[in-house]
mmCIF file of C-alpha atoms in Angstrom:
data_model
loop_
_atom_site.group_PDB
_atom_site.id
_atom_site.type_symbol
_atom_site.label_atom_id
_atom_site.label_comp_id
_atom_site.label_asym_id
_atom_site.label_seq_id
_atom_site.Cartn_x
_atom_site.Cartn_y
_atom_site.Cartn_z
ATOM 1 C CA MET K 1 -77.803 20.495 -107.263
ATOM 2 C CA ASP K 2 -79.951 19.938 -104.173
ATOM 3 C CA THR K 3 -83.209 21.852 -103.895
ATOM 4 C CA LEU K 4 -83.402 22.264 -100.095
ATOM 5 C CA ALA K 5 -84.413 25.849 -99.296
ATOM 6 C CA PHE K 6 -85.513 27.838 -96.312
ATOM 7 C CA PRO K 7 -88.013 28.091 -94.657
ATOM 8 C CA ASP K 8 -88.196 24.574 -93.230
ATOM 9 C CA PRO K 9 -90.382 23.133 -90.430
ATOM 10 C CA LEU K 10 -87.445 22.969 -88.010
ATOM 11 C CA ILE K 11 -85.272 25.781 -89.329
ATOM 12 C CA ASP K 12 -87.643 28.574 -90.282
ATOM 13 C CA ASP K 13 -85.431 31.254 -91.753
ATOM 14 C CA VAL K 14 -87.088 34.122 -89.867
ATOM 15 C CA GLN K 15 -87.833 32.890 -86.362
ATOM 16 C CA ARG K 16 -84.773 30.639 -86.304
ATOM 17 C CA LEU K 17 -82.447 33.484 -87.250
ATOM 18 C CA LEU K 18 -84.047 35.682 -84.602
ATOM 19 C CA ALA K 19 -83.408 32.920 -82.074
ATOM 20 C CA LEU K 20 -79.794 32.686 -83.242
ATOM 21 C CA GLN K 21 -79.352 36.441 -82.909
ATOM 22 C CA ARG K 22 -80.601 36.341 -79.312
ATOM 23 C CA TYR K 23 -77.537 34.321 -78.360
ATOM 24 C CA ALA K 24 -75.142 36.821 -80.025
ATOM 25 C CA ILE K 25 -72.702 34.012 -80.791
ATOM 26 C CA LEU K 26 -71.883 34.631 -84.461
ATOM 27 C CA ASP K 27 -68.380 35.968 -85.208
ATOM 28 C CA THR K 28 -67.308 35.832 -81.583
ATOM 29 C CA PRO K 29 -63.726 34.730 -80.845
ATOM 30 C CA MET K 30 -62.954 31.074 -80.372
ATOM 31 C CA GLU K 31 -63.351 29.975 -76.757
ATOM 32 C CA PRO K 32 -61.795 27.034 -74.899
ATOM 33 C CA ALA K 33 -65.166 25.760 -73.657
ATOM 34 C CA TYR K 34 -66.459 25.262 -77.208
ATOM 35 C CA ASP K 35 -63.089 23.995 -78.462
ATOM 36 C CA GLU K 36 -63.103 21.350 -75.727
ATOM 37 C CA LEU K 37 -66.566 20.147 -76.700
ATOM 38 C CA ALA K 38 -65.556 19.896 -80.356
ATOM 39 C CA ASP K 39 -62.397 18.036 -79.355
ATOM 40 C CA MET K 40 -64.488 15.704 -77.187
ATOM 41 C CA ALA K 41 -66.849 14.999 -80.087
ATOM 42 C CA GLY K 42 -63.942 14.144 -82.354
ATOM 43 C CA HIS K 43 -62.355 11.943 -79.718
ATOM 44 C CA VAL K 44 -65.573 10.096 -78.838
ATOM 45 C CA CYS K 45 -66.402 9.455 -82.492
ATOM 46 C CA ALA K 46 -62.768 8.789 -83.489
ATOM 47 C CA ALA K 47 -63.102 11.446 -86.206
ATOM 48 C CA PRO K 48 -60.274 13.720 -87.403
ATOM 49 C CA VAL K 49 -62.610 16.691 -87.972
ATOM 50 C CA ALA K 50 -65.146 18.013 -85.456
ATOM 51 C CA LEU K 51 -67.099 21.260 -85.617
ATOM 52 C CA VAL K 52 -69.509 23.365 -83.606
ATOM 53 C CA SER K 53 -71.431 24.913 -86.488
ATOM 54 C CA PHE K 54 -74.082 27.652 -86.553
ATOM 55 C CA LEU K 55 -76.367 28.200 -89.539
ATOM 56 C CA ASP K 56 -76.563 31.872 -90.501
ATOM 57 C CA ARG K 57 -78.658 33.321 -93.341
ATOM 58 C CA GLU K 58 -76.144 32.596 -96.121
ATOM 59 C CA ARG K 59 -73.340 30.724 -94.410
ATOM 60 C CA GLN K 60 -72.477 28.200 -91.777
ATOM 61 C CA TRP K 61 -70.043 29.571 -89.236
ATOM 62 C CA PHE K 62 -67.846 27.505 -86.952
ATOM 63 C CA LYS K 63 -67.538 28.519 -83.323
ATOM 64 C CA ALA K 64 -65.092 25.656 -82.838
ATOM 65 C CA ALA K 65 -63.194 23.678 -85.468
ATOM 66 C CA VAL K 66 -60.883 20.716 -84.888
ATOM 67 C CA GLY K 67 -58.998 19.466 -87.932
ATOM 68 C CA LEU K 68 -60.286 22.214 -90.237
ATOM 69 C CA GLU K 69 -58.706 25.583 -90.967
ATOM 70 C CA VAL K 70 -61.681 27.535 -92.313
ATOM 71 C CA ARG K 71 -64.117 29.382 -90.016
ATOM 72 C CA GLU K 72 -67.128 29.386 -92.340
ATOM 73 C CA THR K 73 -68.504 27.994 -95.620
ATOM 74 C CA PRO K 74 -71.426 29.003 -97.872
ATOM 75 C CA LEU K 75 -74.813 27.684 -96.810
ATOM 76 C CA ASP K 76 -75.305 25.936 -100.137
ATOM 77 C CA GLN K 77 -72.228 23.825 -99.254
ATOM 78 C CA SER K 78 -73.586 22.899 -95.831
ATOM 79 C CA ILE K 79 -74.411 19.357 -94.835
ATOM 80 C CA CYS K 80 -75.322 20.694 -91.403
ATOM 81 C CA ARG K 81 -78.489 22.300 -92.745
ATOM 82 C CA TYR K 82 -79.724 18.799 -93.546
ATOM 83 C CA ALA K 83 -78.743 17.616 -90.073
ATOM 84 C CA ALA K 84 -80.728 20.553 -88.679
ATOM 85 C CA ARG K 85 -83.909 18.962 -90.054
ATOM 86 C CA GLN K 86 -83.448 15.814 -87.970
ATOM 87 C CA THR K 87 -84.544 15.107 -84.430
ATOM 88 C CA GLY K 88 -81.612 12.759 -83.941
ATOM 89 C CA VAL K 89 -78.128 12.417 -85.397
ATOM 90 C CA PHE K 90 -77.920 12.818 -89.167
ATOM 91 C CA VAL K 91 -75.432 10.260 -90.521
ATOM 92 C CA VAL K 92 -74.081 10.060 -94.079
ATOM 93 C CA PRO K 93 -71.870 6.946 -94.339
ATOM 94 C CA ASP K 94 -70.364 7.948 -97.708
ATOM 95 C CA LEU K 95 -70.748 11.487 -98.960
ATOM 96 C CA ALA K 96 -69.353 10.577 -102.372
ATOM 97 C CA GLN K 97 -72.166 8.094 -102.882
ATOM 98 C CA ASP K 98 -74.924 10.510 -101.843
ATOM 99 C CA ALA K 99 -76.308 12.610 -104.706
ATOM 100 C CA ARG K 100 -77.106 15.464 -102.321
ATOM 101 C CA PHE K 101 -73.471 15.931 -101.325
ATOM 102 C CA ALA K 102 -71.237 14.307 -103.945
ATOM 103 C CA HIS K 103 -70.679 17.684 -105.665
ATOM 104 C CA PHE K 104 -69.825 19.587 -102.456
ATOM 105 C CA ASP K 105 -66.324 21.067 -102.267
ATOM 106 C CA ILE K 106 -65.403 19.074 -99.177
ATOM 107 C CA VAL K 107 -66.112 15.882 -101.163
ATOM 108 C CA THR K 108 -64.422 16.857 -104.443
ATOM 109 C CA GLN K 109 -61.369 18.555 -102.936
ATOM 110 C CA GLU K 110 -58.214 16.747 -101.807
ATOM 111 C CA PRO K 111 -58.259 15.020 -99.442
ATOM 112 C CA PRO K 112 -62.003 14.371 -99.824
ATOM 113 C CA MET K 113 -64.359 14.011 -96.893
ATOM 114 C CA ARG K 114 -66.392 10.808 -97.035
ATOM 115 C CA PHE K 115 -68.228 10.491 -93.713
ATOM 116 C CA TYR K 116 -70.482 12.918 -91.825
ATOM 117 C CA ALA K 117 -72.485 12.750 -88.581
ATOM 118 C CA GLY K 118 -74.210 15.780 -87.081
ATOM 119 C CA ALA K 119 -76.326 16.322 -83.962
ATOM 120 C CA PRO K 120 -78.664 19.349 -84.053
ATOM 121 C CA LEU K 121 -78.293 22.224 -81.609
ATOM 122 C CA VAL K 122 -81.903 22.609 -80.448
ATOM 123 C CA THR K 123 -82.931 25.425 -78.114
ATOM 124 C CA ALA K 124 -85.459 24.987 -75.319
ATOM 125 C CA ASP K 125 -88.097 26.635 -77.523
ATOM 126 C CA GLY K 126 -87.385 24.271 -80.409
ATOM 127 C CA TYR K 127 -85.206 26.290 -82.793
ATOM 128 C CA VAL K 128 -82.255 24.573 -84.446
ATOM 129 C CA LEU K 129 -79.241 26.877 -84.418
ATOM 130 C CA GLY K 130 -76.696 24.529 -85.993
ATOM 131 C CA THR K 131 -74.952 21.264 -85.196
ATOM 132 C CA VAL K 132 -72.121 19.519 -83.477
ATOM 133 C CA CYS K 133 -70.732 17.404 -86.302
ATOM 134 C CA VAL K 134 -67.827 15.084 -87.044
ATOM 135 C CA LEU K 135 -66.309 14.182 -90.424
ATOM 136 C CA ASP K 136 -63.864 11.563 -91.644
ATOM 137 C CA TYR K 137 -61.859 10.895 -94.755
ATOM 138 C CA VAL K 138 -63.099 7.331 -95.061
ATOM 139 C CA PRO K 139 -66.651 5.922 -95.377
ATOM 140 C CA ARG K 140 -67.955 4.506 -92.123
ATOM 141 C CA LEU K 141 -70.890 4.212 -89.716
ATOM 142 C CA LEU K 142 -71.496 5.582 -86.214
ATOM 143 C CA ALA K 143 -72.682 3.245 -83.493
ATOM 144 C CA PRO K 144 -75.973 4.141 -81.731
ATOM 145 C CA ARG K 145 -74.165 4.680 -78.416
ATOM 146 C CA LEU K 146 -71.787 7.169 -80.064
ATOM 147 C CA GLN K 147 -74.743 8.934 -81.632
ATOM 148 C CA GLU K 148 -76.229 9.344 -78.138
ATOM 149 C CA LEU K 149 -72.955 10.836 -76.917
ATOM 150 C CA LEU K 150 -72.856 13.233 -79.858
ATOM 151 C CA LEU K 151 -76.375 14.388 -78.968
ATOM 152 C CA ALA K 152 -75.264 14.827 -75.351
ATOM 153 C CA ILE K 153 -72.383 17.059 -76.491
ATOM 154 C CA ALA K 154 -74.841 19.099 -78.572
ATOM 155 C CA ARG K 155 -76.950 19.629 -75.457
ATOM 156 C CA GLN K 156 -73.839 20.857 -73.637
ATOM 157 C CA VAL K 157 -73.290 23.437 -76.381
ATOM 158 C CA ILE K 158 -76.842 24.704 -75.831
ATOM 159 C CA ARG K 159 -76.168 24.913 -72.098
ATOM 160 C CA LEU K 160 -73.071 27.003 -72.812
ATOM 161 C CA LEU K 161 -75.152 29.337 -74.959
ATOM 162 C CA GLU K 162 -77.772 29.670 -72.244
ATOM 163 C CA LEU K 163 -75.066 30.333 -69.671
ATOM 164 C CA LYS K 164 -73.635 33.053 -71.915
ATOM 165 C CA ARG K 165 -77.060 34.683 -72.168
ATOM 166 C CA ALA K 166 -77.591 34.417 -68.424
ATOM 167 C CA ASN K 167 -74.191 35.990 -67.725
ATOM 168 C CA GLU K 168 -74.911 38.814 -70.155
ATOM 169 C CA ARG K 169 -78.315 39.443 -68.583
ATOM 170 C CA GLN K 170 -76.703 39.453 -65.165
ATOM 171 C CA GLY K 171 -74.049 41.844 -66.440
ATOM 172 C CA HIS K 172 -76.731 44.197 -67.763
ATOM 173 C CA MET K 173 -78.612 43.936 -64.479
ATOM 174 C CA LEU K 174 -75.460 44.783 -62.528
ATOM 175 C CA VAL K 175 -74.838 47.808 -64.745
ATOM 176 C CA GLU K 176 -78.440 48.936 -64.269
ATOM 177 C CA LEU K 177 -78.188 48.346 -60.523
ATOM 178 C CA GLU K 178 -74.991 50.364 -60.287
ATOM 179 C CA GLU K 179 -76.591 53.180 -62.278
ATOM 180 C CA ALA K 180 -79.630 53.075 -59.985
ATOM 181 C CA ARG K 181 -77.338 53.239 -56.965
ATOM 182 C CA ARG K 182 -75.473 56.165 -58.482
ATOM 183 C CA GLN K 183 -78.721 57.993 -59.168
ATOM 184 C CA MET K 184 -79.960 57.292 -55.647
ATOM 185 C CA ALA K 185 -76.702 58.638 -54.244
ATOM 186 C CA VAL K 186 -77.105 61.776 -56.350
ATOM 187 C CA LEU K 187 -80.717 62.169 -55.240
ATOM 188 C CA ALA K 188 -79.715 61.700 -51.617
ATOM 189 C CA HIS K 189 -77.395 64.704 -51.915
ATOM 190 C CA THR K 190 -79.266 66.838 -54.424
ATOM 191 C CA ASP K 191 -82.301 69.080 -54.364
ATOM 192 C CA VAL K 192 -84.624 67.599 -56.988
ATOM 193 C CA LEU K 193 -86.015 70.920 -58.222
ATOM 194 C CA THR K 194 -82.803 72.934 -58.638
ATOM 195 C CA GLY K 195 -80.115 70.273 -58.933
ATOM 196 C CA LEU K 196 -78.103 72.041 -56.225
ATOM 197 C CA ALA K 197 -76.861 70.398 -53.051
ATOM 198 C CA ASN K 198 -79.649 69.733 -50.580
ATOM 199 C CA ARG K 199 -79.555 70.860 -46.964
ATOM 200 C CA ARG K 200 -78.322 67.540 -45.601
ATOM 201 C CA SER K 201 -75.369 67.163 -47.941
ATOM 202 C CA PHE K 202 -74.487 70.851 -47.660
ATOM 203 C CA THR K 203 -74.424 70.626 -43.866
ATOM 204 C CA ASP K 204 -71.930 67.754 -44.166
ATOM 205 C CA ARG K 205 -69.802 69.932 -46.454
ATOM 206 C CA LEU K 206 -69.936 72.782 -43.942
ATOM 207 C CA ARG K 207 -68.679 70.473 -41.202
ATOM 208 C CA GLN K 208 -65.780 69.426 -43.420
ATOM 209 C CA GLU K 209 -64.916 73.059 -44.140
ATOM 210 C CA LEU K 210 -65.103 73.916 -40.434
ATOM 211 C CA ALA K 211 -62.645 71.118 -39.664
ATOM 212 C CA LEU K 212 -60.261 72.459 -42.341
ATOM 213 C CA LEU K 213 -60.508 75.976 -40.909
ATOM 214 C CA GLN K 214 -59.814 74.700 -37.413
ATOM 215 C CA ARG K 215 -56.617 73.116 -38.752
ATOM 216 C CA GLY K 216 -55.449 76.435 -40.126
ATOM 217 C CA GLY K 217 -57.106 76.498 -43.526
ATOM 218 C CA GLU K 218 -57.653 79.676 -45.532
ATOM 219 C CA PRO K 219 -60.572 81.951 -44.485
ATOM 220 C CA ALA K 220 -63.970 81.162 -45.963
ATOM 221 C CA CYS K 221 -67.332 82.915 -46.165
ATOM 222 C CA LEU K 222 -70.987 81.960 -46.137
ATOM 223 C CA LEU K 223 -73.557 83.748 -48.278
ATOM 224 C CA MET K 224 -77.279 83.232 -47.683
ATOM 225 C CA LEU K 225 -79.924 84.634 -50.019
ATOM 226 C CA ASP K 226 -83.679 84.740 -49.932
ATOM 227 C CA VAL K 227 -85.742 85.496 -53.050
ATOM 228 C CA ASP K 228 -87.680 88.671 -52.362
ATOM 229 C CA HIS K 229 -91.491 88.568 -52.427
ATOM 230 C CA PHE K 230 -91.512 84.931 -53.462
ATOM 231 C CA LYS K 231 -95.041 84.400 -52.146
ATOM 232 C CA ARG K 232 -96.189 87.077 -54.568
ATOM 233 C CA VAL K 233 -94.566 85.160 -57.453
ATOM 234 C CA ASN K 234 -96.600 82.093 -56.567
ATOM 235 C CA ASP K 235 -99.809 84.077 -56.018
ATOM 236 C CA VAL K 236 -99.588 86.090 -59.255
ATOM 237 C CA HIS K 237 -97.964 83.649 -61.647
ATOM 238 C CA GLY K 238 -98.728 80.274 -60.093
ATOM 239 C CA HIS K 239 -96.653 77.639 -58.358
ATOM 240 C CA HIS K 240 -95.189 76.361 -61.617
ATOM 241 C CA ALA K 241 -93.746 79.829 -62.204
ATOM 242 C CA GLY K 242 -92.415 79.730 -58.636
ATOM 243 C CA ASP K 243 -90.556 76.526 -59.449
ATOM 244 C CA MET K 244 -89.182 78.115 -62.619
ATOM 245 C CA ALA K 245 -88.024 81.110 -60.596
ATOM 246 C CA LEU K 246 -86.089 78.915 -58.156
ATOM 247 C CA GLN K 247 -84.508 77.026 -61.053
ATOM 248 C CA HIS K 248 -83.548 80.371 -62.606
ATOM 249 C CA VAL K 249 -81.825 81.468 -59.385
ATOM 250 C CA ALA K 250 -79.954 78.141 -59.287
ATOM 251 C CA THR K 251 -78.811 78.650 -62.892
ATOM 252 C CA LEU K 252 -77.494 82.122 -62.146
ATOM 253 C CA CYS K 253 -75.717 80.847 -59.030
ATOM 254 C CA ARG K 254 -73.898 78.241 -61.113
ATOM 255 C CA GLU K 255 -72.767 80.970 -63.492
ATOM 256 C CA VAL K 256 -71.734 83.515 -60.868
ATOM 257 C CA PHE K 257 -70.044 81.342 -58.263
ATOM 258 C CA ARG K 258 -66.695 79.679 -58.827
ATOM 259 C CA ALA K 259 -66.236 75.965 -59.416
ATOM 260 C CA ALA K 260 -64.762 75.614 -55.924
ATOM 261 C CA ASP K 261 -67.812 77.219 -54.315
ATOM 262 C CA VAL K 262 -70.667 75.029 -53.107
ATOM 263 C CA VAL K 263 -74.245 76.252 -53.471
ATOM 264 C CA SER K 264 -77.273 74.635 -51.867
ATOM 265 C CA ARG K 265 -80.984 75.098 -51.733
ATOM 266 C CA TRP K 266 -81.241 75.598 -48.007
ATOM 267 C CA GLY K 267 -85.012 75.471 -47.898
ATOM 268 C CA GLY K 268 -88.016 77.040 -49.635
ATOM 269 C CA GLU K 269 -86.740 80.123 -51.474
ATOM 270 C CA GLU K 270 -83.520 80.304 -49.426
ATOM 271 C CA PHE K 271 -80.102 79.444 -50.862
ATOM 272 C CA LEU K 272 -76.839 79.093 -48.975
ATOM 273 C CA ALA K 273 -73.369 79.176 -50.517
ATOM 274 C CA LEU K 274 -69.958 78.260 -49.145
ATOM 275 C CA LEU K 275 -67.058 80.234 -50.592
ATOM 276 C CA PRO K 276 -63.798 78.547 -49.559
ATOM 277 C CA ALA K 277 -60.548 80.531 -49.466
ATOM 278 C CA THR K 278 -62.489 83.791 -49.754
ATOM 279 C CA GLN K 279 -62.194 87.060 -47.824
ATOM 280 C CA VAL K 280 -65.306 89.106 -46.977
ATOM 281 C CA GLU K 281 -64.460 91.743 -49.591
ATOM 282 C CA GLN K 282 -64.223 89.080 -52.302
ATOM 283 C CA ALA K 283 -67.507 87.533 -51.183
ATOM 284 C CA GLN K 284 -69.189 90.964 -51.350
ATOM 285 C CA ALA K 285 -68.066 91.238 -54.978
ATOM 286 C CA VAL K 286 -69.631 87.829 -55.717
ATOM 287 C CA ALA K 287 -72.883 88.962 -54.084
ATOM 288 C CA GLN K 288 -72.944 92.101 -56.220
ATOM 289 C CA ARG K 289 -72.429 90.045 -59.386
ATOM 290 C CA LEU K 290 -75.393 87.888 -58.379
ATOM 291 C CA HIS K 291 -77.563 90.984 -57.754
ATOM 292 C CA ALA K 292 -76.581 92.277 -61.197
ATOM 293 C CA ALA K 293 -77.315 88.940 -62.887
ATOM 294 C CA LEU K 294 -80.787 88.799 -61.314
ATOM 295 C CA ALA K 295 -81.527 92.350 -62.434
ATOM 296 C CA ALA K 296 -80.320 91.772 -65.984
ATOM 297 C CA ARG K 297 -82.070 88.471 -66.677
ATOM 298 C CA PRO K 298 -85.796 87.939 -66.145
ATOM 299 C CA VAL K 299 -87.059 84.462 -65.432
ATOM 300 C CA PRO K 300 -87.351 82.820 -68.883
ATOM 301 C CA GLY K 301 -90.726 81.581 -70.074
ATOM 302 C CA ILE K 302 -92.888 83.787 -67.846
ATOM 303 C CA GLU K 303 -95.083 86.609 -69.143
ATOM 304 C CA PRO K 304 -95.365 89.368 -68.196
ATOM 305 C CA SER K 305 -91.629 89.651 -67.585
ATOM 306 C CA LEU K 306 -90.591 88.589 -64.083
ATOM 307 C CA VAL K 307 -87.380 90.080 -62.664
ATOM 308 C CA LEU K 308 -86.279 88.714 -59.313
ATOM 309 C CA THR K 309 -84.359 90.344 -56.515
ATOM 310 C CA ALA K 310 -82.785 88.754 -53.468
ATOM 311 C CA SER K 311 -81.832 89.769 -49.959
ATOM 312 C CA MET K 312 -78.441 88.399 -48.943
ATOM 313 C CA GLY K 313 -76.566 87.897 -45.715
ATOM 314 C CA LEU K 314 -72.823 87.444 -45.650
ATOM 315 C CA SER K 315 -70.663 86.126 -42.831
ATOM 316 C CA PRO K 316 -67.072 85.030 -42.420
ATOM 317 C CA PHE K 317 -66.829 81.347 -41.535
ATOM 318 C CA ASP K 318 -65.299 81.660 -38.065
ATOM 319 C CA PRO K 319 -63.577 78.411 -36.999
ATOM 320 C CA GLN K 320 -63.848 79.457 -33.335
ATOM 321 C CA ARG K 321 -67.644 79.459 -33.444
ATOM 322 C CA PRO K 322 -69.904 76.415 -33.461
ATOM 323 C CA LEU K 323 -71.496 75.833 -36.854
ATOM 324 C CA ASP K 324 -75.023 76.568 -35.659
ATOM 325 C CA ILE K 325 -73.908 79.975 -34.320
ATOM 326 C CA THR K 326 -72.315 80.875 -37.666
ATOM 327 C CA LEU K 327 -75.520 79.864 -39.465
ATOM 328 C CA ARG K 328 -77.585 82.040 -37.105
ATOM 329 C CA HIS K 329 -75.304 85.000 -37.824
ATOM 330 C CA VAL K 330 -75.584 84.726 -41.595
ATOM 331 C CA ASP K 331 -79.341 84.153 -41.323
ATOM 332 C CA ALA K 332 -79.681 87.256 -39.132
ATOM 333 C CA ALA K 333 -77.690 89.301 -41.642
ATOM 334 C CA MET K 334 -80.023 88.174 -44.434
ATOM 335 C CA TYR K 335 -83.113 89.207 -42.461
ATOM 336 C CA THR K 336 -81.474 92.558 -41.748
ATOM 337 C CA ALA K 337 -81.140 93.005 -45.526
ATOM 338 C CA LYS K 338 -84.866 92.297 -45.889
ATOM 339 C CA ARG K 339 -85.776 94.790 -43.143
ATOM 340 C CA GLU K 340 -83.585 97.469 -44.697
ATOM 341 C CA GLY K 341 -85.473 97.335 -47.990
ATOM 342 C CA ARG K 342 -84.494 94.051 -49.682
ATOM 343 C CA ASN K 343 -82.373 93.562 -52.815
ATOM 344 C CA ARG K 344 -79.142 94.163 -50.913
ATOM 345 C CA THR K 345 -76.365 92.363 -49.038
ATOM 346 C CA VAL K 346 -75.636 92.811 -45.339
ATOM 347 C CA VAL K 347 -72.438 91.572 -43.704
ATOM 348 C CA ALA K 348 -72.844 89.929 -40.292
#
């Protein structure tokens, strides 16, 4: 039995395997590009068997195999691991006459292999991943020019591997870019603190709703709320607590309003909601539910307990009015609620 064992100067069994893993080639499906290179190697060298072989920890695995049915063999039956130690083509004219290989299965089985030539697959950083090799059933030699061509084919295999890595990196970059674009689109339409629609995107949605109403859509309502005494929250509890209070209001809005409703942070401590297909009486019921939710649930994480109230203005979304007039009406109704004692809803 031969005594060759890893690690080896050219095929260190730790760094080399890490290099092999970076290419993620093992156990991938057969591909025409690799099959064509193996076929070319067999044709150039006039050999019936040609392989693109990678040396794993305990096996050699064939990415391409011409003239051979198996896809892998044990590493202790690998001639390629000897070829991986060479800087040039490793040639064995007669395997049966070489004590290192005469006992290998491919030599003792029928029909026996007798000739081997393998060119190492060497990465740019010097790691040998495997070989491009050819085998024959008769003893023979391989002319120097053919050895050069076999080395050239091995270099093409490395280029394919590098191209695969480059394509995968590009694919990952495209995925990351698309995710970044998606996040930017979300940020462009979302208030960072509350996660609700921001003023710009909500205004666009209001224009769309106005166009629907002008074409005969179902009545809609606007509800504007302002957190009462918000300056006091910041002064007494700090600005961090103020942020938590606004997030709490946003959470309650998500729970109280319907999925079809659109809620925005209109600015500062003001929120504005669009309730499509909603009559004023239905919108008043929604406002009362929101008042009740604020009263029943203090802002979490703040001591002493902080219970918020809000002044709300409610207005039908009149398709005959310009949008800015409708917004003034609902804003005026909200300020009327504040003047009348806060923590109430006033209909414009």
